[in-house]
Amino acid sequence: MTTNTTGPATDASVVDDHPQSGHASMNRIGHNHLRLVRAGIDTYQQPVVYMHRDCHVCRAEGFTALTRVLVRCGDREVVATLNVVDNERFGLDAAALSEAAWKALQPGPDAWGVFGHPEPPVSLPSLRAKVFGRRLGEADFIGLMRDTVDNRLSDIELAAFVTACAGNRLDPEETIGLTRAMVAVGQRIAWGGGPVLDKHCVGGLPGNRTTPIVVAIVAAAGYRIPKTSSRAITSPAGTADTMEVMAPVSLDLVSMRRVVEREGGCIVWGGNVRLSPADDVLIRVERPLDFDSDGQLVASILSKKCAAGSTHVLIDMPVGPTAKVRTTQAADALEALLTTTANALGIALSVVRSDGRQPVGYGIGPALEARDVLRVLRGDPDAPADLRQRALDLAIALLDIAPGSQPGHAAATCRNLLESGAALRKFMAICEAQGGFTEPVLASSTHAVLAERSGRITSVDNRLLAKVAKLAGAPGSASAGIDFRLRIGDSVGRGEPLFRIHAQTDGELQYALDYAIAHPCIIAIEDLP
């Protein structure tokens, strides 16, 4: 695409294609043109434009704070949310773009933008219908997801959609329609013949970083496993965050395909390959709301698996009182919806329910989890046994559903690949293919949280423990987090360490420590008999 770098786009209102700065030039350029400058403000994925309250465009177009604004530059356009400023930081003849808006428009030096009111989103009637409890069809969802990807819906409207779908407000047919719509508005990968394996964890469990180990084992076994993973939504680390400590993950679709064709597998950030991009936008809205629905969760998982070309998918579903899935009844309902939707999409799916009562592995946070992954792959005696066993169990279950698999053979194959070092060699090869391996580095500031009483550990609050890790700086600071080595049933003495906090700064360390001390219920201890 081309970018206008010489002045405002030519139309009937433009007299001078090369306006000079200053108020005198305002009479000679279009009433809806402003110079584009980079604000240097990260608004995550949301395009934002900043204008002075008294600029001629705000006055002429009647723009006010939070107005949705259509911005064109050359042959690119974006719908952005307006923030109004009162100081002279950007000037009366300039509009400043957030990083997301700047990336969307890609303006050149001295570029000018054309501003106006966008057309109302065509999907608004469908959104309103869902808010009032009506069922939607696949065509309705396609309209909604297309407007979502094109940034035609504001975050307030998207929040209304997410809320209207929460609870049990998406039935199985709607879930299938939403999933297909999310696939339809993004890119898809076709791998040719043969099975394409994949694995996903429902989440809600700190640590539990089995994916890199599973991918290494499955790829070493000769299967294709192109894994796209997410960054943290509400957790101290997502798989992409942990993998990024060891290798680049922001690969585009061409680079991802090259890695998989070379090594059989990859572990990349899904947000950069635009597989189900609508899901990434919805996740941005769900993060502050801190809720979703079974239907949205299923659509999120399976739209990305379908777009990635996966044919056989294993779902790890931790079940526990402080995990995402808390009861057997909830697990039954989610598994049924996953299975129904996968069948409609032509995906062979299997669900493994795992223990969700406590973290898996020692580390909680990107670098600490990466350390655990490498220790398992390297056969280190200090590797967390629970992470090793869970990763093995999942790799075995995934190979068991692969076409042509013989019952009982997968277990011996997976153990041999891990113990012989073949999985480690494959993992390192994948890292090199993605851009090179880096050894994890942990934060230098640490402090142990001590037991206030002696006894036996009876429960762990996963959510509160994850909160401590986030207050320590994870995942924004990749080296921050928690080292937690105790398990339910272990004995601990008064004054002994329960877990150790790692942080980059003393301030973050103190935040996390204060929270942990104020919440002794994070780890429940009962007296020994």
Coordinates of C-alpha atoms in Angstrom, one line a residue:
M1 CA 0.0 0.0 0.0
T2 CA 1.1 3.6 -0.6
T3 CA 1.3 6.3 1.9
N4 CA 0.8 10.0 1.3
T5 CA 4.0 11.8 2.4
T6 CA 3.7 15.2 0.7
G7 CA 0.6 16.7 2.1
P8 CA -3.1 16.3 2.6
A9 CA -5.0 14.0 0.2
T10 CA -6.3 15.9 -2.8
D11 CA -10.1 16.6 -2.9
A12 CA -12.4 19.5 -3.7
S13 CA -11.6 21.3 -0.5
V14 CA -7.9 21.3 -0.9
V15 CA -6.3 24.4 -2.4
D16 CA -2.6 23.9 -1.5
D17 CA -1.1 20.4 -1.5
H18 CA 1.9 21.7 0.4
P19 CA 0.5 23.9 3.1
Q20 CA 2.9 25.9 5.3
S21 CA 2.7 25.7 9.1
G22 CA 0.9 28.4 11.0
H23 CA -2.6 29.7 11.2
A24 CA -2.4 31.6 7.9
S25 CA -2.3 28.3 6.0
M26 CA -5.5 27.1 7.6
N27 CA -7.6 29.1 5.1
R28 CA -5.9 27.3 2.2
I29 CA -6.3 23.6 3.2
G30 CA -9.2 21.4 3.7
H31 CA -11.3 22.0 6.8
N32 CA -10.9 18.3 7.7
H33 CA -7.2 18.0 7.4
L34 CA -4.5 17.9 10.1
R35 CA -0.8 17.0 10.2
L36 CA -0.2 13.6 11.7
V37 CA 2.3 13.2 14.5
R38 CA 3.2 10.3 16.7
A39 CA 2.0 10.7 20.2
G40 CA 4.3 8.0 21.6
I41 CA 1.4 6.6 23.8
D42 CA 0.7 2.9 24.0
T43 CA -3.0 2.3 24.1
Y44 CA -2.6 -1.5 23.6
Q45 CA -4.7 -2.5 20.5
Q46 CA -7.1 0.5 20.6
P47 CA -6.4 3.2 18.0
V48 CA -6.7 6.6 19.7
V49 CA -6.3 10.1 18.1
Y50 CA -5.5 13.2 20.2
M51 CA -6.6 16.7 19.1
H52 CA -6.6 20.1 20.6
R53 CA -10.1 21.2 21.7
D54 CA -9.8 24.4 19.7
C55 CA -8.4 22.9 16.5
H56 CA -10.4 23.7 13.3
V57 CA -11.3 20.0 12.8
C58 CA -12.9 19.6 16.2
R59 CA -14.9 22.8 15.7
A60 CA -15.9 22.1 12.1
E61 CA -16.9 18.4 12.6
G62 CA -18.3 18.8 16.1
F63 CA -15.9 16.3 17.6
T64 CA -16.0 15.9 21.4
A65 CA -14.1 13.5 23.7
L66 CA -14.6 9.8 23.0
T67 CA -16.1 10.6 19.5
R68 CA -15.4 7.8 17.0
V69 CA -13.3 9.4 14.2
L70 CA -12.5 8.1 10.8
V71 CA -8.9 8.9 9.8
R72 CA -7.6 8.5 6.3
C73 CA -4.0 8.8 5.1
G74 CA -3.2 7.8 1.5
D75 CA -5.1 4.6 0.9
R76 CA -5.2 3.5 4.5
E77 CA -7.8 4.3 7.1
V78 CA -8.6 3.6 10.7
V79 CA -11.5 4.3 13.0
A80 CA -10.1 5.8 16.3
T81 CA -11.4 7.1 19.6
L82 CA -10.9 10.8 20.1
N83 CA -9.1 12.1 23.2
V84 CA -9.3 15.9 23.5
V85 CA -6.3 17.9 24.9
D86 CA -6.2 21.5 26.2
N87 CA -2.5 22.2 26.1
E88 CA -0.3 23.1 23.2
R89 CA 1.7 19.9 23.1
F90 CA 0.6 18.8 19.6
G91 CA -0.4 22.2 18.1
L92 CA -3.7 23.4 16.7
D93 CA -2.9 22.1 13.2
A94 CA -1.8 18.5 14.3
A95 CA -3.5 15.3 15.3
A96 CA -1.4 12.9 17.4
L97 CA -1.8 9.1 16.9
S98 CA -1.4 6.4 19.5
E99 CA 0.9 3.6 18.6
A100 CA -2.0 1.4 17.5
A101 CA -3.4 4.1 15.2
W102 CA 0.1 4.9 13.9
K103 CA 0.7 1.3 13.0
A104 CA -2.6 1.1 11.2
L105 CA -2.1 4.2 9.1
Q106 CA 1.7 4.0 8.7
P107 CA 2.0 7.7 7.7
G108 CA 5.3 8.9 6.2
P109 CA 7.2 12.1 7.2
D110 CA 5.0 15.3 7.1
A111 CA 1.9 13.2 6.3
W112 CA -1.6 14.7 6.6
G113 CA -4.8 13.0 7.6
V114 CA -8.3 13.5 6.5
F115 CA -10.9 13.3 9.3
G116 CA -14.6 12.7 9.4
H117 CA -17.4 10.8 11.0
P118 CA -17.5 7.0 10.3
E119 CA -20.6 5.3 9.0
P120 CA -22.5 3.7 11.9
P121 CA -21.5 0.0 12.3
V122 CA -23.8 -2.2 10.2
S123 CA -23.8 -4.8 13.0
L124 CA -25.3 -2.5 15.6
P125 CA -28.9 -4.0 15.1
S126 CA -27.4 -7.4 15.8
L127 CA -25.6 -6.2 18.9
R128 CA -28.8 -4.5 20.3
A129 CA -30.8 -7.7 19.5
K130 CA -28.3 -9.8 21.6
V131 CA -28.4 -7.3 24.4
F132 CA -32.2 -7.7 24.6
G133 CA -31.9 -11.5 24.6
R134 CA -32.5 -12.5 21.0
R135 CA -30.7 -15.4 19.4
L136 CA -28.3 -14.5 16.6
G137 CA -27.5 -16.4 13.4
E138 CA -24.1 -17.0 11.8
A139 CA -24.6 -14.0 9.5
D140 CA -25.2 -11.7 12.5
F141 CA -22.0 -12.9 14.1
I142 CA -20.0 -12.4 10.9
G143 CA -21.2 -8.8 10.8
L144 CA -20.3 -8.3 14.4
M145 CA -16.8 -9.9 14.1
R146 CA -16.1 -8.0 10.9
D147 CA -16.9 -4.7 12.6
T148 CA -14.8 -5.8 15.5
V149 CA -11.8 -6.5 13.4
D150 CA -12.2 -3.2 11.5
N151 CA -12.5 -1.3 14.8
R152 CA -16.0 -0.1 13.9
L153 CA -17.3 -0.9 17.3
S154 CA -16.2 1.0 20.4
D155 CA -14.9 -0.7 23.5
I156 CA -18.2 0.3 25.2
E157 CA -20.2 -1.5 22.5
L158 CA -17.9 -4.5 22.6
A159 CA -18.2 -4.7 26.4
A160 CA -22.0 -4.7 25.9
F161 CA -21.6 -7.6 23.5
V162 CA -19.4 -9.6 25.8
T163 CA -21.8 -9.0 28.7
A164 CA -24.8 -10.0 26.6
C165 CA -23.1 -13.3 25.8
A166 CA -21.9 -14.0 29.4
G167 CA -23.3 -16.7 31.5
N168 CA -25.4 -19.2 29.5
R169 CA -26.6 -16.6 26.9
L170 CA -24.9 -18.4 24.0
D171 CA -26.6 -21.7 23.1
P172 CA -24.6 -24.4 21.1
E173 CA -25.8 -23.2 17.7
E174 CA -24.8 -19.6 18.5
T175 CA -21.5 -20.8 19.8
I176 CA -20.9 -22.6 16.5
G177 CA -22.0 -19.5 14.6
L178 CA -19.7 -17.2 16.6
T179 CA -16.7 -19.6 16.1
R180 CA -17.2 -19.8 12.4
A181 CA -17.6 -16.0 12.2
M182 CA -14.3 -15.5 14.1
V183 CA -12.5 -17.8 11.6
A184 CA -14.1 -16.1 8.6
V185 CA -12.8 -12.6 9.3
G186 CA -9.1 -13.7 9.8
Q187 CA -6.4 -15.6 8.0
R188 CA -6.3 -19.4 7.7
I189 CA -3.5 -21.8 7.2
A190 CA -3.7 -24.9 5.0
W191 CA -0.9 -27.4 5.6
G192 CA -1.7 -29.9 2.9
G193 CA -2.3 -33.6 3.7
G194 CA -1.7 -35.3 7.0
P195 CA -2.8 -34.7 10.6
V196 CA -2.0 -31.4 12.3
L197 CA -1.9 -31.8 16.1
D198 CA -2.6 -29.1 18.7
K199 CA -3.0 -28.7 22.4
H200 CA -4.6 -26.0 24.5
C201 CA -5.1 -25.5 28.2
V202 CA -8.4 -23.9 29.4
G203 CA -6.3 -22.0 32.0
G204 CA -6.8 -20.6 35.5
L205 CA -3.8 -22.5 37.0
P206 CA -0.5 -20.7 37.8
G207 CA 2.6 -22.3 36.2
N208 CA 1.3 -25.3 34.3
R209 CA 3.7 -24.4 31.4
T210 CA 3.3 -27.8 29.7
T211 CA 3.0 -26.5 26.1
P212 CA 6.7 -26.1 25.2
I213 CA 7.4 -29.5 26.5
V214 CA 4.5 -31.1 24.7
V215 CA 5.3 -29.4 21.4
A216 CA 9.0 -30.5 21.7
I217 CA 7.9 -34.2 22.3
V218 CA 5.3 -34.3 19.6
A219 CA 7.5 -32.6 17.0
A220 CA 10.3 -35.0 17.9
A221 CA 7.9 -37.9 17.3
G222 CA 7.6 -36.7 13.7
Y223 CA 4.2 -35.0 13.9
R224 CA 3.2 -31.5 12.8
I225 CA 2.2 -29.2 15.7
P226 CA 2.0 -25.5 14.8
K227 CA 1.2 -24.0 18.2
T228 CA -0.1 -20.4 18.4
S229 CA -0.3 -19.2 21.9
S230 CA -1.6 -16.1 23.7
R231 CA 0.0 -13.6 26.0
A232 CA -1.3 -13.3 29.6
I233 CA -4.9 -12.1 29.9
T234 CA -5.4 -12.1 33.7
S235 CA -2.5 -14.4 34.6
P236 CA 1.2 -13.7 35.5
A237 CA 2.3 -15.4 32.2
G238 CA 0.8 -16.8 29.0
T239 CA 2.6 -19.4 27.0
A240 CA 3.8 -16.7 24.5
D241 CA 5.2 -14.7 27.4
T242 CA 7.2 -17.7 28.7
M243 CA 8.4 -18.8 25.3
E244 CA 9.5 -15.2 24.5
V245 CA 12.0 -15.4 27.3
M246 CA 13.7 -18.2 25.3
A247 CA 13.0 -17.3 21.7
P248 CA 11.2 -14.7 19.5
V249 CA 7.5 -15.4 19.2
S250 CA 6.2 -12.4 17.2
L251 CA 6.5 -14.2 13.9
D252 CA 4.3 -13.4 10.9
L253 CA 2.4 -16.1 9.0
V254 CA 5.2 -16.7 6.4
S255 CA 7.9 -17.1 9.1
M256 CA 5.6 -19.4 11.1
R257 CA 5.1 -21.6 8.1
R258 CA 8.8 -21.7 7.5
V259 CA 9.6 -22.8 11.0
V260 CA 7.0 -25.5 11.0
E261 CA 8.1 -26.8 7.6
R262 CA 11.6 -27.0 8.9
E263 CA 11.1 -28.4 12.4
G264 CA 7.6 -29.8 12.4
G265 CA 6.5 -27.4 15.2
C266 CA 6.5 -23.9 16.6
I267 CA 5.4 -21.9 19.6
V268 CA 4.5 -18.4 18.4
W269 CA 2.3 -15.5 19.6
G270 CA -1.1 -15.8 17.8
G271 CA -1.7 -12.1 17.8
N272 CA 0.9 -11.5 15.1
V273 CA -0.3 -14.0 12.6
R274 CA -4.0 -12.7 12.6
L275 CA -5.6 -16.1 13.1
S276 CA -9.0 -15.2 14.6
P277 CA -8.0 -11.5 15.1
A278 CA -11.5 -10.8 16.4
D279 CA -10.7 -13.0 19.4
D280 CA -7.7 -10.8 20.3
V281 CA -9.9 -7.7 20.3
L282 CA -12.6 -9.4 22.5
I283 CA -9.9 -10.6 24.9
R284 CA -8.7 -7.0 25.3
V285 CA -12.3 -6.1 26.4
E286 CA -12.7 -9.2 28.6
R287 CA -9.5 -8.5 30.5
P288 CA -10.8 -5.6 32.6
L289 CA -14.2 -7.2 32.9
D290 CA -12.6 -10.4 34.2
F291 CA -15.3 -12.7 32.9
D292 CA -16.4 -14.5 29.8
S293 CA -18.8 -17.2 29.0
D294 CA -18.5 -20.9 28.0
G295 CA -19.6 -20.0 24.5
Q296 CA -17.0 -17.2 24.2
L297 CA -14.3 -19.4 25.7
V298 CA -15.1 -22.2 23.2
A299 CA -15.2 -19.8 20.3
S300 CA -11.9 -18.3 21.3
I301 CA -10.2 -21.7 21.6
L302 CA -11.6 -23.4 18.5
S303 CA -11.6 -20.5 16.1
K304 CA -7.8 -20.3 16.5
K305 CA -7.4 -24.0 16.2
C306 CA -9.5 -24.1 13.0
A307 CA -7.7 -21.1 11.6
A308 CA -4.3 -22.7 12.3
G309 CA -5.4 -25.7 10.3
S310 CA -5.4 -28.1 13.3
T311 CA -7.1 -31.5 12.7
H312 CA -6.6 -33.1 16.1
V313 CA -6.8 -31.1 19.3
L314 CA -6.3 -32.0 22.9
I315 CA -7.8 -29.8 25.6
D316 CA -6.3 -29.7 29.1
M317 CA -9.1 -28.7 31.5
P318 CA -7.8 -28.1 35.1
V319 CA -10.7 -28.4 37.6
G320 CA -10.4 -27.0 41.1
P321 CA -12.1 -24.5 43.5
T322 CA -9.9 -21.6 42.4
A323 CA -9.2 -22.6 38.8
K324 CA -11.2 -21.3 35.8
V325 CA -13.4 -24.4 35.8
R326 CA -14.4 -25.0 39.4
T327 CA -16.8 -27.9 39.6
T328 CA -17.5 -31.2 37.9
Q329 CA -20.8 -29.9 36.6
A330 CA -19.1 -26.9 35.0
A331 CA -16.5 -29.2 33.5
D332 CA -19.3 -31.4 32.0
A333 CA -21.0 -28.4 30.4
L334 CA -17.8 -27.0 29.0
E335 CA -16.6 -30.3 27.6
A336 CA -20.0 -30.9 25.9
L337 CA -19.9 -27.5 24.3
L338 CA -16.3 -28.0 23.2
T339 CA -17.1 -31.4 21.7
T340 CA -20.3 -30.2 19.9
T341 CA -18.5 -27.2 18.3
A342 CA -15.4 -29.2 17.3
N343 CA -17.6 -31.7 15.6
A344 CA -19.3 -29.0 13.6
L345 CA -15.9 -27.6 12.5
G346 CA -14.6 -31.1 11.6
I347 CA -12.0 -31.1 14.4
A348 CA -11.2 -34.4 16.3
L349 CA -11.1 -33.3 19.9
S350 CA -10.3 -34.9 23.2
V351 CA -10.5 -33.4 26.7
V352 CA -8.3 -34.3 29.6
R353 CA -9.4 -33.2 33.0
S354 CA -6.5 -32.5 35.3
D355 CA -6.0 -31.5 39.0
G356 CA -6.7 -27.7 39.3
R357 CA -6.3 -27.4 43.0
Q358 CA -2.8 -25.9 43.0
P359 CA 0.0 -24.6 40.7
V360 CA 2.0 -26.9 38.5
G361 CA 5.8 -26.5 38.4
Y362 CA 7.8 -24.2 40.7
G363 CA 7.8 -21.0 38.8
I364 CA 5.0 -18.5 38.3
G365 CA 6.0 -15.8 35.9
P366 CA 7.6 -15.9 32.4
A367 CA 11.3 -16.5 33.2
L368 CA 10.6 -18.7 36.2
E369 CA 8.3 -20.9 34.2
A370 CA 10.9 -21.0 31.3
R371 CA 13.5 -22.2 33.8
D372 CA 11.2 -25.1 34.8
V373 CA 10.5 -26.0 31.2
L374 CA 14.2 -26.2 30.4
R375 CA 14.9 -28.2 33.6
V376 CA 12.3 -30.8 32.5
L377 CA 13.7 -31.0 29.0
R378 CA 17.3 -31.2 30.2
G379 CA 16.5 -33.9 32.7
D380 CA 17.7 -31.7 35.6
P381 CA 17.3 -33.5 39.0
D382 CA 15.8 -30.2 40.3
A383 CA 13.1 -30.2 37.6
P384 CA 9.5 -30.0 39.0
A385 CA 8.2 -33.6 39.0
D386 CA 4.5 -32.5 38.6
L387 CA 5.3 -30.4 35.5
R388 CA 7.3 -33.3 33.9
Q389 CA 4.5 -35.8 34.5
R390 CA 1.7 -33.6 33.4
A391 CA 3.5 -32.7 30.2
L392 CA 4.2 -36.3 29.5
D393 CA 0.5 -37.3 30.2
L394 CA -0.7 -34.6 27.7
A395 CA 1.8 -35.6 25.0
I396 CA 0.8 -39.2 25.4
A397 CA -2.9 -38.3 25.2
L398 CA -2.3 -36.2 22.1
L399 CA -0.4 -38.9 20.3
D400 CA -3.1 -41.4 21.2
I401 CA -5.7 -39.4 19.2
A402 CA -3.4 -39.1 16.2
P403 CA -4.5 -41.1 13.1
G404 CA -2.8 -44.5 13.0
S405 CA -1.7 -44.4 16.7
Q406 CA -1.6 -47.9 18.3
P407 CA -2.9 -48.2 21.9
G408 CA -0.1 -48.3 24.4
H409 CA 2.7 -47.2 22.1
A410 CA 2.5 -43.5 22.8
A411 CA 3.6 -43.7 26.4
A412 CA 6.9 -45.5 25.6
T413 CA 7.5 -43.2 22.7
C414 CA 7.0 -39.9 24.7
R415 CA 9.1 -41.1 27.6
N416 CA 11.9 -42.2 25.4
L417 CA 11.9 -38.9 23.5
L418 CA 12.1 -36.9 26.7
E419 CA 14.6 -39.1 28.5
S420 CA 17.0 -39.5 25.5
G421 CA 17.3 -35.7 25.0
A422 CA 15.5 -35.9 21.6
A423 CA 12.8 -33.5 22.8
L424 CA 15.4 -31.1 24.1
R425 CA 17.2 -31.1 20.8
K426 CA 13.9 -30.5 18.9
F427 CA 13.0 -27.6 21.3
M428 CA 16.4 -26.0 20.7
A429 CA 16.0 -26.4 17.0
I430 CA 12.6 -24.8 17.1
C431 CA 14.0 -21.9 19.1
E432 CA 16.8 -21.4 16.6
A433 CA 14.4 -21.5 13.7
Q434 CA 12.2 -18.8 15.4
G435 CA 15.2 -16.5 15.8
G436 CA 17.6 -17.9 18.4
F437 CA 17.7 -19.3 21.9
T438 CA 18.2 -17.2 25.0
E439 CA 18.8 -18.5 28.5
P440 CA 16.2 -17.2 31.1
V441 CA 17.4 -14.6 33.6
L442 CA 15.6 -14.2 37.0
A443 CA 15.0 -11.0 38.8
S444 CA 17.7 -10.0 41.3
S445 CA 15.5 -8.8 44.1
T446 CA 13.9 -11.6 46.1
H447 CA 12.2 -12.1 49.4
A448 CA 10.7 -15.2 51.1
V449 CA 7.2 -15.2 52.5
L450 CA 7.3 -17.2 55.8
A451 CA 4.8 -19.5 57.4
E452 CA 3.1 -18.0 60.4
R453 CA 2.3 -21.3 61.9
S454 CA 3.4 -25.0 61.7
G455 CA 1.2 -27.6 60.1
R456 CA 0.2 -29.3 56.9
I457 CA -0.9 -27.4 53.7
T458 CA -4.5 -28.2 53.0
S459 CA -5.3 -25.8 50.1
V460 CA -3.8 -23.1 47.8
D461 CA -5.7 -20.1 46.4
N462 CA -4.5 -20.0 42.8
R463 CA -6.0 -16.6 42.1
L464 CA -4.5 -14.9 45.1
L465 CA -1.1 -16.5 44.4
A466 CA -1.3 -15.3 40.8
K467 CA -2.1 -11.8 42.1
V468 CA 1.1 -11.8 44.2
A469 CA 3.1 -12.7 41.1
K470 CA 1.5 -9.9 39.1
L471 CA 2.1 -7.3 41.8
A472 CA 5.8 -8.4 41.7
G473 CA 5.8 -7.3 38.0
A474 CA 4.9 -10.3 36.0
P475 CA 4.3 -10.6 33.1
G476 CA 5.4 -7.0 32.2
S477 CA 8.7 -7.8 33.8
A478 CA 9.5 -11.2 32.4
S479 CA 12.0 -12.0 35.2
A480 CA 9.5 -11.3 38.0
G481 CA 7.1 -13.8 39.7
I482 CA 7.0 -16.4 42.4
D483 CA 9.0 -19.6 43.2
F484 CA 6.6 -21.9 44.9
R485 CA 7.7 -25.4 45.8
L486 CA 5.3 -26.7 48.4
R487 CA 2.3 -28.8 47.6
I488 CA -1.0 -29.8 49.3
G489 CA -0.2 -32.3 52.0
D490 CA 3.3 -31.1 52.6
S491 CA 4.3 -30.1 56.2
V492 CA 5.8 -26.8 57.0
G493 CA 7.3 -25.3 60.2
R494 CA 6.6 -21.8 61.6
G495 CA 9.1 -19.4 60.1
E496 CA 9.9 -21.6 57.1
P497 CA 9.5 -20.3 53.5
L498 CA 6.1 -20.8 51.8
F499 CA 7.3 -19.2 48.6
R500 CA 9.8 -16.7 47.3
I501 CA 8.9 -13.5 45.5
H502 CA 11.2 -12.3 42.6
A503 CA 11.0 -8.7 41.4
Q504 CA 13.0 -6.2 39.3
T505 CA 12.5 -3.3 41.7
D506 CA 12.3 -3.0 45.4
G507 CA 9.0 -1.1 45.1
E508 CA 7.3 -4.0 43.2
L509 CA 8.8 -6.5 45.7
Q510 CA 7.3 -4.5 48.5
Y511 CA 3.9 -4.3 46.8
A512 CA 3.8 -8.1 46.4
L513 CA 5.1 -8.8 49.9
D514 CA 2.6 -6.5 51.5
Y515 CA -0.2 -8.2 49.6
A516 CA 1.0 -11.7 50.5
I517 CA 1.3 -10.8 54.2
A518 CA -2.2 -9.2 54.2
H519 CA -3.6 -12.4 52.7
P520 CA -2.4 -15.4 54.8
C521 CA -5.3 -17.4 53.3
I522 CA -3.3 -17.8 50.1
I523 CA -2.0 -21.0 51.6
A524 CA -4.2 -22.7 54.1
I525 CA -2.4 -24.6 56.9
E526 CA -4.0 -26.9 59.5
D527 CA -2.4 -28.3 62.7
L528 CA -0.7 -31.6 62.4
P529 CA -2.5 -34.4 64.3

